[in-house]
Amino acid sequence: MPSEANRILTFQYGRQHIEVAKKLQRNDSSDEDEEPPTPDKPPSAIIKENGVNGCTKMSVIERQEILGPSPELNYKRSQSQERLQNGHTNELNRPENSLEVHLSHCLDLVKAGMESIIEDQVTSVFEAEELRSWNLLTRTNRQYEFLTWRLTIIWVMGFVVRYFFLLPLRILVFFIGVWWLIISTALIGTLPDGAFKQRVNNTMSLMCFNFLSRCISAVITYHNGDKYKPRSGICVANHTSPIDVLVLMCDSSYSLIGQSHGGFLGLLQRALARASPHIWFERSEVKDRNAVATRLKEHISVPDNPPILIFPEGTCINNTSVMQFKKGSFEVGGTIYPVAIKYDPRFGDAFWNSSRYGMLHYLLNMMSSWAIVCDVWYLPAMTRRDDESAVDFANRVKAAIARRGGLVDLQWDGQLKRMKAKKEWRELQQEEFSKRLKGE
């Protein structure tokens, strides 16, 4: 789109001025201190082109996983152990009950532990994605708007456009769209169940959600929808933001699953449930896995029901990675339809950091961004193999989503954002270390 190309050129122009200003600052400081300037990040920090948006995932170190939640899946034999076995010490001639301990047995574990302290993979995926070029949004910069007078003028012009023109219009669109959705679903709920009600609901749902997407100026590109778009069963996707539901509902109708709420959100849930079969759980039922599995099986057993949309990560990740998928939705059987969602953060960061921003603050950030641009890839349907556990099946689906979306595939549980590491994970590492000492 021409407008997107013009914005990108503006961002690149701003980036050039930032680089020039920083270079001048470094030259001034080097003249005073007579020391070479140190860059903010080493060149080796840029380790991966992330997705199609030209942004990079910044990392201080590049490493092979050792301290993972499942060490048998990612453990690499250390060079120190190979040297031991090929050197003077012969493991085969050692007595069966003897235990010979060398310092080198634990060096790579110590190294991995230090790397994890320097750069915590779990914490890094709950921070906003790094950008190559400043996008003129104050919340993602480092006082860049005050580096040069040209940047200040451009930023002020952008601020006026976003907050005094775009934001009021988007708020108006939001309120009209929400009440349109509530009223239309309430009216559809009065129709008798059947194919006619389902067709009317699908049509009105697409109209309402496409209208609502204008409140964030969403630009969504769907890929392979004619071949792989889900029609029934379970649809699973990576989770970056609450607007993931909006993004997918603009192209197809889905059933939703979640906890029942009160207030305005509860009003919206009840309106949606009248028009289409959704699954809302009471707070006492949410942790009952059997109840959840039973409701899921009942839903997918009806061929006419819309596909049910599930985000197996259970929390929002910052658009660079995919974390552990919960196995619950992969145990109930049926066909799984994977979907990969990748946002372009140059125009607005869609990631919701729930520990930092409340929902209202997050919506304000979305509506005051330039736009929300994203790509959605529908992937071929997948079924669980006879010799495959639910965990293995979940990992296979997760790997397919990560590969297609240009995301980093991580084994860590996203709930580490709110809780400590499980005792079982520590025991797995202890077992792995004991195997090394035994020479296994």
GROMACS .gro file of C-alpha atoms in nm:
model
  440
    1MET     CA    1   0.000   0.000   0.000
    2PRO     CA    2   0.131   0.351  -0.082
    3SER     CA    3   0.059   0.484   0.270
    4GLU     CA    4   0.258   0.198   0.428
    5ALA     CA    5   0.550   0.262   0.191
    6ASN     CA    6   0.548   0.633   0.282
    7ARG     CA    7   0.549   0.552   0.654
    8ILE     CA    8   0.840   0.312   0.608
    9LEU     CA    9   1.037   0.581   0.422
   10THR     CA   10   0.963   0.823   0.707
   11PHE     CA   11   1.080   0.567   0.966
   12GLN     CA   12   1.401   0.509   0.768
   13TYR     CA   13   1.457   0.884   0.743
   14GLY     CA   14   1.422   0.911   1.119
   15ARG     CA   15   1.659   0.619   1.169
   16GLN     CA   16   1.928   0.789   0.960
   17HIS     CA   17   1.904   1.104   1.170
   18ILE     CA   18   1.919   0.900   1.492
   19GLU     CA   19   2.235   0.722   1.373
   20VAL     CA   20   2.398   1.052   1.274
   21ALA     CA   21   2.307   1.213   1.608
   22LYS     CA   22   2.438   0.916   1.805
   23LYS     CA   23   2.760   0.914   1.605
   24LEU     CA   24   2.814   1.281   1.683
   25GLN     CA   25   2.746   1.217   2.053
   26ARG     CA   26   2.994   0.929   2.057
   27ASN     CA   27   3.258   1.142   1.884
   28ASP     CA   28   3.210   1.417   2.141
   29SER     CA   29   3.238   1.173   2.430
   30SER     CA   30   3.543   1.002   2.280
   31ASP     CA   31   3.723   1.335   2.244
   32GLU     CA   32   3.667   1.399   2.613
   33ASP     CA   33   3.734   1.052   2.746
   34GLU     CA   34   3.991   0.944   2.482
   35GLU     CA   35   3.831   0.601   2.478
   36PRO     CA   36   3.660   0.421   2.186
   37PRO     CA   37   3.282   0.430   2.212
   38THR     CA   38   3.106   0.109   2.300
   39PRO     CA   39   2.795   0.021   2.100
   40ASP     CA   40   2.464  -0.046   2.273
   41LYS     CA   41   2.469  -0.405   2.147
   42PRO     CA   42   2.746  -0.615   1.990
   43PRO     CA   43   2.718  -0.699   1.617
   44SER     CA   44   2.680  -1.065   1.710
   45ALA     CA   45   2.361  -0.977   1.898
   46ILE     CA   46   2.160  -0.980   1.576
   47ILE     CA   47   2.111  -1.352   1.532
   48LYS     CA   48   1.793  -1.399   1.332
   49GLU     CA   49   1.574  -1.225   1.077
   50ASN     CA   50   1.232  -1.259   1.236
   51GLY     CA   51   0.938  -1.318   1.005
   52VAL     CA   52   0.855  -1.106   0.702
   53ASN     CA   53   0.864  -0.767   0.864
   54GLY     CA   54   1.237  -0.706   0.848
   55CYS     CA   55   1.274  -0.684   1.227
   56THR     CA   56   1.530  -0.880   1.421
   57LYS     CA   57   1.532  -1.067   1.745
   58MET     CA   58   1.804  -0.921   1.963
   59SER     CA   59   2.010  -1.159   2.172
   60VAL     CA   60   2.329  -1.111   2.369
   61ILE     CA   61   2.449  -1.470   2.330
   62GLU     CA   62   2.390  -1.756   2.093
   63ARG     CA   63   2.387  -2.097   2.258
   64GLN     CA   64   2.280  -2.458   2.240
   65GLU     CA   65   2.014  -2.539   2.497
   66ILE     CA   66   2.115  -2.747   2.799
   67LEU     CA   67   1.909  -2.613   3.087
   68GLY     CA   68   1.573  -2.680   2.924
   69PRO     CA   69   1.253  -2.820   3.076
   70SER     CA   70   1.319  -3.151   2.893
   71PRO     CA   71   1.697  -3.203   2.880
   72GLU     CA   72   1.667  -3.532   2.691
   73LEU     CA   73   1.523  -3.341   2.394
   74ASN     CA   74   1.786  -3.070   2.364
   75TYR     CA   75   2.093  -3.195   2.549
   76LYS     CA   76   2.416  -3.194   2.347
   77ARG     CA   77   2.717  -3.388   2.469
   78SER     CA   78   2.979  -3.137   2.570
   79GLN     CA   79   3.321  -3.119   2.408
   80SER     CA   80   3.478  -3.163   2.750
   81GLN     CA   81   3.311  -3.502   2.786
   82GLU     CA   82   3.423  -3.607   2.439
   83ARG     CA   83   3.780  -3.512   2.523
   84LEU     CA   84   3.760  -3.717   2.840
   85GLN     CA   85   3.639  -4.024   2.659
   86ASN     CA   86   3.895  -3.989   2.380
   87GLY     CA   87   4.180  -3.895   2.612
   88HIS     CA   88   4.373  -4.068   2.888
   89THR     CA   89   4.068  -4.166   3.089
   90ASN     CA   90   3.906  -4.483   2.962
   91GLU     CA   91   3.544  -4.508   3.072
   92LEU     CA   92   3.516  -4.873   2.970
   93ASN     CA   93   3.800  -4.989   3.199
   94ARG     CA   94   3.650  -4.819   3.501
   95PRO     CA   95   3.507  -5.053   3.771
   96GLU     CA   96   3.129  -5.087   3.758
   97ASN     CA   97   3.061  -4.937   4.101
   98SER     CA   98   3.323  -4.662   4.088
   99LEU     CA   99   3.226  -4.301   4.042
  100GLU     CA  100   3.496  -4.077   3.903
  101VAL     CA  101   3.415  -3.706   3.913
  102HIS     CA  102   3.594  -3.453   3.696
  103LEU     CA  103   3.552  -3.078   3.698
  104SER     CA  104   3.479  -3.090   3.325
  105HIS     CA  105   3.160  -3.290   3.394
  106CYS     CA  106   2.983  -2.978   3.515
  107LEU     CA  107   3.153  -2.703   3.314
  108ASP     CA  108   2.898  -2.688   3.036
  109LEU     CA  109   2.612  -2.687   3.289
  110VAL     CA  110   2.779  -2.400   3.474
  111LYS     CA  111   2.826  -2.219   3.143
  112ALA     CA  112   2.459  -2.270   3.051
  113GLY     CA  113   2.353  -2.145   3.395
  114MET     CA  114   2.562  -1.829   3.358
  115GLU     CA  115   2.417  -1.772   3.010
  116SER     CA  116   2.067  -1.805   3.151
  117ILE     CA  117   2.146  -1.547   3.419
  118ILE     CA  118   2.292  -1.306   3.163
  119GLU     CA  119   1.997  -1.351   2.927
  120ASP     CA  120   1.682  -1.518   3.051
  121GLN     CA  121   1.491  -1.659   2.753
  122VAL     CA  122   1.163  -1.664   2.943
  123THR     CA  123   1.178  -1.303   3.060
  124SER     CA  124   1.287  -1.175   2.718
  125VAL     CA  125   0.973  -1.302   2.542
  126PHE     CA  126   0.753  -1.091   2.771
  127GLU     CA  127   0.914  -0.763   2.664
  128ALA     CA  128   0.832  -0.560   2.353
  129GLU     CA  129   1.008  -0.669   2.036
  130GLU     CA  130   1.319  -0.473   1.933
  131LEU     CA  131   1.283  -0.253   1.623
  132ARG     CA  132   1.545  -0.163   1.365
  133SER     CA  133   1.392   0.179   1.301
  134TRP     CA  134   1.209   0.402   1.546
  135ASN     CA  135   0.842   0.419   1.445
  136LEU     CA  136   0.780   0.766   1.595
  137LEU     CA  137   0.582   0.621   1.888
  138THR     CA  138   0.693   0.767   2.220
  139ARG     CA  139   0.636   0.444   2.417
  140THR     CA  140   0.894   0.252   2.211
  141ASN     CA  141   1.177   0.503   2.195
  142ARG     CA  142   1.466   0.635   2.403
  143GLN     CA  143   1.393   1.008   2.384
  144TYR     CA  144   1.471   0.994   2.012
  145GLU     CA  145   1.228   1.279   1.938
  146PHE     CA  146   1.465   1.526   2.105
  147LEU     CA  147   1.786   1.426   1.927
  148THR     CA  148   1.746   1.670   1.634
  149TRP     CA  149   1.500   1.945   1.549
  150ARG     CA  150   1.393   1.761   1.230
  151LEU     CA  151   1.293   1.454   1.429
  152THR     CA  152   1.110   1.673   1.679
  153ILE     CA  153   0.902   1.835   1.403
  154ILE     CA  154   0.817   1.494   1.246
  155TRP     CA  155   0.726   1.344   1.585
  156VAL     CA  156   0.500   1.641   1.679
  157MET     CA  157   0.319   1.614   1.345
  158GLY     CA  158   0.269   1.241   1.398
  159PHE     CA  159   0.149   1.297   1.756
  160VAL     CA  160  -0.114   1.546   1.639
  161VAL     CA  161  -0.237   1.310   1.366
  162ARG     CA  162  -0.255   1.006   1.595
  163TYR     CA  163  -0.410   1.163   1.906
  164PHE     CA  164  -0.625   1.442   1.766
  165PHE     CA  165  -0.749   1.283   1.444
  166LEU     CA  166  -0.710   0.903   1.442
  167LEU     CA  167  -0.778   0.831   1.812
  168PRO     CA  168  -1.121   1.004   1.837
  169LEU     CA  169  -1.239   0.837   1.517
  170ARG     CA  170  -1.118   0.496   1.633
  171ILE     CA  171  -1.289   0.533   1.973
  172LEU     CA  172  -1.614   0.619   1.794
  173VAL     CA  173  -1.577   0.315   1.566
  174PHE     CA  174  -1.504   0.096   1.869
  175PHE     CA  175  -1.820   0.190   2.058
  176ILE     CA  176  -2.041   0.165   1.750
  177GLY     CA  177  -1.890  -0.173   1.659
  178VAL     CA  178  -1.923  -0.322   2.008
  179TRP     CA  179  -2.288  -0.224   2.048
  180TRP     CA  180  -2.364  -0.335   1.693
  181LEU     CA  181  -2.215  -0.675   1.780
  182ILE     CA  182  -2.413  -0.703   2.104
  183ILE     CA  183  -2.746  -0.602   1.949
  184SER     CA  184  -2.707  -0.815   1.636
  185THR     CA  185  -2.609  -1.129   1.831
  186ALA     CA  186  -2.897  -1.074   2.070
  187LEU     CA  187  -3.141  -1.056   1.777
  188ILE     CA  188  -2.986  -1.361   1.610
  189GLY     CA  189  -3.033  -1.548   1.938
  190THR     CA  190  -3.410  -1.519   1.896
  191LEU     CA  191  -3.402  -1.721   1.573
  192PRO     CA  192  -3.469  -2.096   1.589
  193ASP     CA  193  -3.162  -2.319   1.581
  194GLY     CA  194  -3.072  -2.446   1.239
  195ALA     CA  195  -2.878  -2.382   0.920
  196PHE     CA  196  -3.050  -2.046   0.856
  197LYS     CA  197  -2.949  -1.911   1.198
  198GLN     CA  198  -2.593  -2.026   1.141
  199ARG     CA  199  -2.571  -1.854   0.801
  200VAL     CA  200  -2.712  -1.529   0.942
  201ASN     CA  201  -2.470  -1.544   1.235
  202ASN     CA  202  -2.169  -1.605   1.007
  203THR     CA  203  -2.263  -1.311   0.786
  204MET     CA  204  -2.327  -1.069   1.073
  205SER     CA  205  -2.017  -1.185   1.261
  206LEU     CA  206  -1.792  -1.112   0.963
  207MET     CA  207  -1.951  -0.770   0.916
  208CYS     CA  208  -1.924  -0.674   1.283
  209PHE     CA  209  -1.565  -0.788   1.333
  210ASN     CA  210  -1.445  -0.632   1.007
  211PHE     CA  211  -1.605  -0.305   1.118
  212LEU     CA  212  -1.443  -0.338   1.463
  213SER     CA  213  -1.101  -0.397   1.303
  214ARG     CA  214  -1.118  -0.037   1.173
  215CYS     CA  215  -1.077   0.090   1.529
  216ILE     CA  216  -0.713  -0.023   1.515
  217SER     CA  217  -0.669   0.028   1.138
  218ALA     CA  218  -0.600  -0.343   1.099
  219VAL     CA  219  -0.433  -0.452   0.775
  220ILE     CA  220  -0.454  -0.832   0.765
  221THR     CA  221  -0.319  -1.061   0.494
  222TYR     CA  222  -0.453  -1.417   0.494
  223HIS     CA  223  -0.257  -1.698   0.327
  224ASN     CA  224  -0.385  -2.038   0.207
  225GLY     CA  225  -0.737  -1.970   0.328
  226ASP     CA  226  -0.893  -2.136   0.025
  227LYS     CA  227  -0.715  -2.465   0.102
  228TYR     CA  228  -0.665  -2.489   0.478
  229LYS     CA  229  -0.914  -2.258   0.650
  230PRO     CA  230  -1.079  -2.457   0.936
  231ARG     CA  231  -1.446  -2.548   0.894
  232SER     CA  232  -1.486  -2.762   1.206
  233GLY     CA  233  -1.278  -2.929   1.477
  234ILE     CA  234  -1.019  -2.739   1.683
  235CYS     CA  235  -0.822  -2.438   1.557
  236VAL     CA  236  -0.501  -2.358   1.751
  237ALA     CA  237  -0.283  -2.049   1.707
  238ASN     CA  238   0.009  -1.874   1.870
  239HIS     CA  239  -0.096  -1.598   2.109
  240THR     CA  240   0.038  -1.242   2.099
  241SER     CA  241  -0.259  -1.028   2.193
  242PRO     CA  242  -0.631  -1.032   2.281
  243ILE     CA  243  -0.690  -0.896   1.931
  244ASP     CA  244  -0.581  -1.235   1.789
  245VAL     CA  245  -0.949  -1.328   1.816
  246LEU     CA  246  -1.049  -1.017   1.620
  247VAL     CA  247  -0.788  -1.091   1.352
  248LEU     CA  248  -0.916  -1.445   1.294
  249MET     CA  249  -1.287  -1.359   1.327
  250CYS     CA  250  -1.250  -1.107   1.042
  251ASP     CA  251  -1.207  -1.401   0.804
  252SER     CA  252  -1.420  -1.678   0.952
  253SER     CA  253  -1.661  -1.758   1.233
  254TYR     CA  254  -1.527  -1.942   1.539
  255SER     CA  255  -1.656  -2.066   1.870
  256LEU     CA  256  -1.464  -1.938   2.170
  257ILE     CA  257  -1.372  -2.101   2.500
  258GLY     CA  258  -1.289  -1.921   2.822
  259GLN     CA  259  -1.384  -1.820   3.173
  260SER     CA  260  -1.716  -1.651   3.242
  261HIS     CA  261  -1.688  -1.284   3.340
  262GLY     CA  262  -1.917  -1.024   3.483
  263GLY     CA  263  -1.977  -0.663   3.384
  264PHE     CA  264  -1.945  -0.544   3.025
  265LEU     CA  265  -1.731  -0.842   2.918
  266GLY     CA  266  -1.989  -1.079   3.062
  267LEU     CA  267  -2.261  -0.898   2.867
  268LEU     CA  268  -2.062  -0.951   2.548
  269GLN     CA  269  -2.007  -1.320   2.629
  270ARG     CA  270  -2.377  -1.383   2.689
  271ALA     CA  271  -2.469  -1.205   2.365
  272LEU     CA  272  -2.222  -1.416   2.165
  273ALA     CA  273  -2.345  -1.735   2.329
  274ARG     CA  274  -2.704  -1.665   2.220
  275ALA     CA  275  -2.604  -1.647   1.853
  276SER     CA  276  -2.346  -1.928   1.834
  277PRO     CA  277  -2.225  -2.221   2.050
  278HIS     CA  278  -1.942  -2.092   2.270
  279ILE     CA  279  -1.798  -2.258   2.582
  280TRP     CA  280  -1.783  -2.038   2.892
  281PHE     CA  281  -1.669  -2.192   3.222
  282GLU     CA  282  -1.744  -2.081   3.573
  283ARG     CA  283  -1.443  -2.002   3.789
  284SER     CA  284  -1.486  -2.330   3.983
  285GLU     CA  285  -1.478  -2.533   3.659
  286VAL     CA  286  -1.176  -2.376   3.489
  287LYS     CA  287  -0.923  -2.602   3.662
  288ASP     CA  288  -1.133  -2.914   3.613
  289ARG     CA  289  -0.957  -3.073   3.316
  290ASN     CA  290  -1.217  -3.347   3.278
  291ALA     CA  291  -1.498  -3.092   3.251
  292VAL     CA  292  -1.305  -2.894   2.990
  293ALA     CA  293  -1.225  -3.208   2.787
  294THR     CA  294  -1.586  -3.325   2.801
  295ARG     CA  295  -1.721  -2.991   2.677
  296LEU     CA  296  -1.462  -2.985   2.396
  297LYS     CA  297  -1.551  -3.338   2.284
  298GLU     CA  298  -1.920  -3.253   2.285
  299HIS     CA  299  -1.855  -2.946   2.071
  300ILE     CA  300  -1.639  -3.110   1.803
  301SER     CA  301  -1.870  -3.412   1.786
  302VAL     CA  302  -2.135  -3.192   1.619
  303PRO     CA  303  -2.028  -3.142   1.254
  304ASP     CA  304  -2.234  -2.823   1.210
  305ASN     CA  305  -2.064  -2.643   1.500
  306PRO     CA  306  -1.804  -2.380   1.401
  307PRO     CA  307  -1.438  -2.466   1.474
  308ILE     CA  308  -1.342  -2.382   1.830
  309LEU     CA  309  -1.053  -2.137   1.865
  310ILE     CA  310  -0.790  -2.216   2.130
  311PHE     CA  311  -0.459  -2.051   2.222
  312PRO     CA  312  -0.268  -2.339   2.387
  313GLU     CA  313   0.014  -2.118   2.522
  314GLY     CA  314  -0.227  -1.974   2.777
  315THR     CA  315  -0.056  -1.633   2.783
  316CYS     CA  316   0.056  -1.361   2.542
  317ILE     CA  317   0.407  -1.385   2.393
  318ASN     CA  318   0.589  -1.091   2.235
  319ASN     CA  319   0.557  -1.182   1.865
  320THR     CA  320   0.908  -1.334   1.845
  321SER     CA  321   0.859  -1.683   1.990
  322VAL     CA  322   0.619  -1.968   2.053
  323MET     CA  323   0.620  -2.126   2.399
  324GLN     CA  324   0.495  -2.459   2.532
  325PHE     CA  325   0.149  -2.568   2.416
  326LYS     CA  326  -0.073  -2.712   2.688
  327LYS     CA  327  -0.166  -3.069   2.599
  328GLY     CA  328  -0.536  -3.046   2.696
  329SER     CA  329  -0.669  -2.951   2.354
  330PHE     CA  330  -0.456  -3.223   2.191
  331GLU     CA  331  -0.597  -3.504   2.408
  332VAL     CA  332  -0.962  -3.482   2.306
  333GLY     CA  333  -0.909  -3.623   1.956
  334GLY     CA  334  -1.038  -3.483   1.633
  335THR     CA  335  -0.860  -3.273   1.374
  336ILE     CA  336  -0.631  -2.986   1.468
  337TYR     CA  337  -0.609  -2.686   1.233
  338PRO     CA  338  -0.289  -2.486   1.305
  339VAL     CA  339  -0.277  -2.113   1.235
  340ALA     CA  340   0.035  -1.892   1.253
  341ILE     CA  341  -0.007  -1.520   1.329
  342LYS     CA  342   0.278  -1.273   1.283
  343TYR     CA  343   0.245  -0.899   1.347
  344ASP     CA  344   0.455  -0.626   1.188
  345PRO     CA  345   0.571  -0.415   1.485
  346ARG     CA  346   0.693  -0.126   1.269
  347PHE     CA  347   0.345   0.030   1.265
  348GLY     CA  348   0.233  -0.068   1.615
  349ASP     CA  349   0.323  -0.330   1.876
  350ALA     CA  350   0.029  -0.568   1.922
  351PHE     CA  351   0.186  -0.754   2.217
  352TRP     CA  352  -0.005  -0.720   2.543
  353ASN     CA  353   0.223  -0.712   2.845
  354SER     CA  354  -0.049  -0.781   3.102
  355SER     CA  355   0.189  -0.738   3.395
  356ARG     CA  356   0.265  -0.382   3.284
  357TYR     CA  357  -0.053  -0.254   3.116
  358GLY     CA  358  -0.417  -0.295   3.201
  359MET     CA  359  -0.673  -0.366   2.930
  360LEU     CA  360  -0.780  -0.001   2.891
  361HIS     CA  361  -0.420   0.120   2.866
  362TYR     CA  362  -0.349  -0.155   2.612
  363LEU     CA  363  -0.650  -0.057   2.398
  364LEU     CA  364  -0.537   0.306   2.410
  365ASN     CA  365  -0.193   0.200   2.283
  366MET     CA  366  -0.355   0.004   2.000
  367MET     CA  367  -0.584   0.288   1.895
  368SER     CA  368  -0.306   0.547   1.909
  369SER     CA  369  -0.066   0.340   1.695
  370TRP     CA  370  -0.025   0.398   1.324
  371ALA     CA  371  -0.189   0.066   1.235
  372ILE     CA  372  -0.190  -0.303   1.326
  373VAL     CA  373  -0.044  -0.498   1.034
  374CYS     CA  374  -0.023  -0.876   1.042
  375ASP     CA  375  -0.003  -1.194   0.834
  376VAL     CA  376  -0.210  -1.505   0.902
  377TRP     CA  377  -0.109  -1.843   0.761
  378TYR     CA  378  -0.356  -2.131   0.758
  379LEU     CA  379  -0.161  -2.460   0.778
  380PRO     CA  380  -0.262  -2.811   0.668
  381ALA     CA  381  -0.482  -3.001   0.913
  382MET     CA  382  -0.297  -3.233   1.152
  383THR     CA  383  -0.412  -3.545   1.337
  384ARG     CA  384  -0.255  -3.735   1.622
  385ARG     CA  385  -0.066  -4.048   1.521
  386ASP     CA  386  -0.129  -4.380   1.695
  387ASP     CA  387   0.223  -4.393   1.843
  388GLU     CA  388   0.221  -4.027   1.948
  389SER     CA  389   0.150  -3.888   2.293
  390ALA     CA  390  -0.052  -3.571   2.343
  391VAL     CA  391   0.265  -3.383   2.442
  392ASP     CA  392   0.451  -3.495   2.129
  393PHE     CA  393   0.154  -3.401   1.913
  394ALA     CA  394   0.137  -3.056   2.074
  395ASN     CA  395   0.510  -3.005   2.013
  396ARG     CA  396   0.472  -3.108   1.648
  397VAL     CA  397   0.191  -2.859   1.593
  398LYS     CA  398   0.386  -2.587   1.776
  399ALA     CA  399   0.694  -2.648   1.561
  400ALA     CA  400   0.487  -2.616   1.243
  401ILE     CA  401   0.340  -2.285   1.360
  402ALA     CA  402   0.681  -2.148   1.463
  403ARG     CA  403   0.840  -2.250   1.134
  404ARG     CA  404   0.569  -2.090   0.920
  405GLY     CA  405   0.549  -1.768   1.124
  406GLY     CA  406   0.926  -1.717   1.147
  407LEU     CA  407   0.910  -1.752   1.526
  408VAL     CA  408   1.154  -1.907   1.774
  409ASP     CA  409   1.033  -2.245   1.903
  410LEU     CA  410   1.082  -2.259   2.282
  411GLN     CA  411   1.005  -2.547   2.519
  412TRP     CA  412   0.944  -2.329   2.824
  413ASP     CA  413   0.599  -2.298   2.980
  414GLY     CA  414   0.456  -1.947   2.942
  415GLN     CA  415   0.316  -1.969   3.296
  416LEU     CA  416   0.673  -1.908   3.421
  417LYS     CA  417   0.572  -1.545   3.377
  418ARG     CA  418   0.363  -1.588   3.693
  419MET     CA  419   0.512  -1.887   3.879
  420LYS     CA  420   0.840  -2.055   3.970
  421ALA     CA  421   0.993  -2.346   3.780
  422LYS     CA  422   0.834  -2.682   3.854
  423LYS     CA  423   1.003  -2.923   4.091
  424GLU     CA  424   0.990  -3.191   3.819
  425TRP     CA  425   1.209  -2.979   3.589
  426ARG     CA  426   1.480  -2.947   3.854
  427GLU     CA  427   1.469  -3.322   3.912
  428LEU     CA  428   1.514  -3.385   3.539
  429GLN     CA  429   1.832  -3.176   3.540
  430GLN     CA  430   1.959  -3.363   3.845
  431GLU     CA  431   1.896  -3.696   3.672
  432GLU     CA  432   2.077  -3.573   3.361
  433PHE     CA  433   2.380  -3.471   3.567
  434SER     CA  434   2.388  -3.805   3.748
  435LYS     CA  435   2.395  -3.983   3.411
  436ARG     CA  436   2.703  -3.784   3.317
  437LEU     CA  437   2.881  -3.886   3.635
  438LYS     CA  438   2.799  -4.250   3.564
  439GLY     CA  439   2.926  -4.220   3.208
  440GLU     CA  440   2.589  -4.310   3.052
   0.00000   0.00000   0.00000
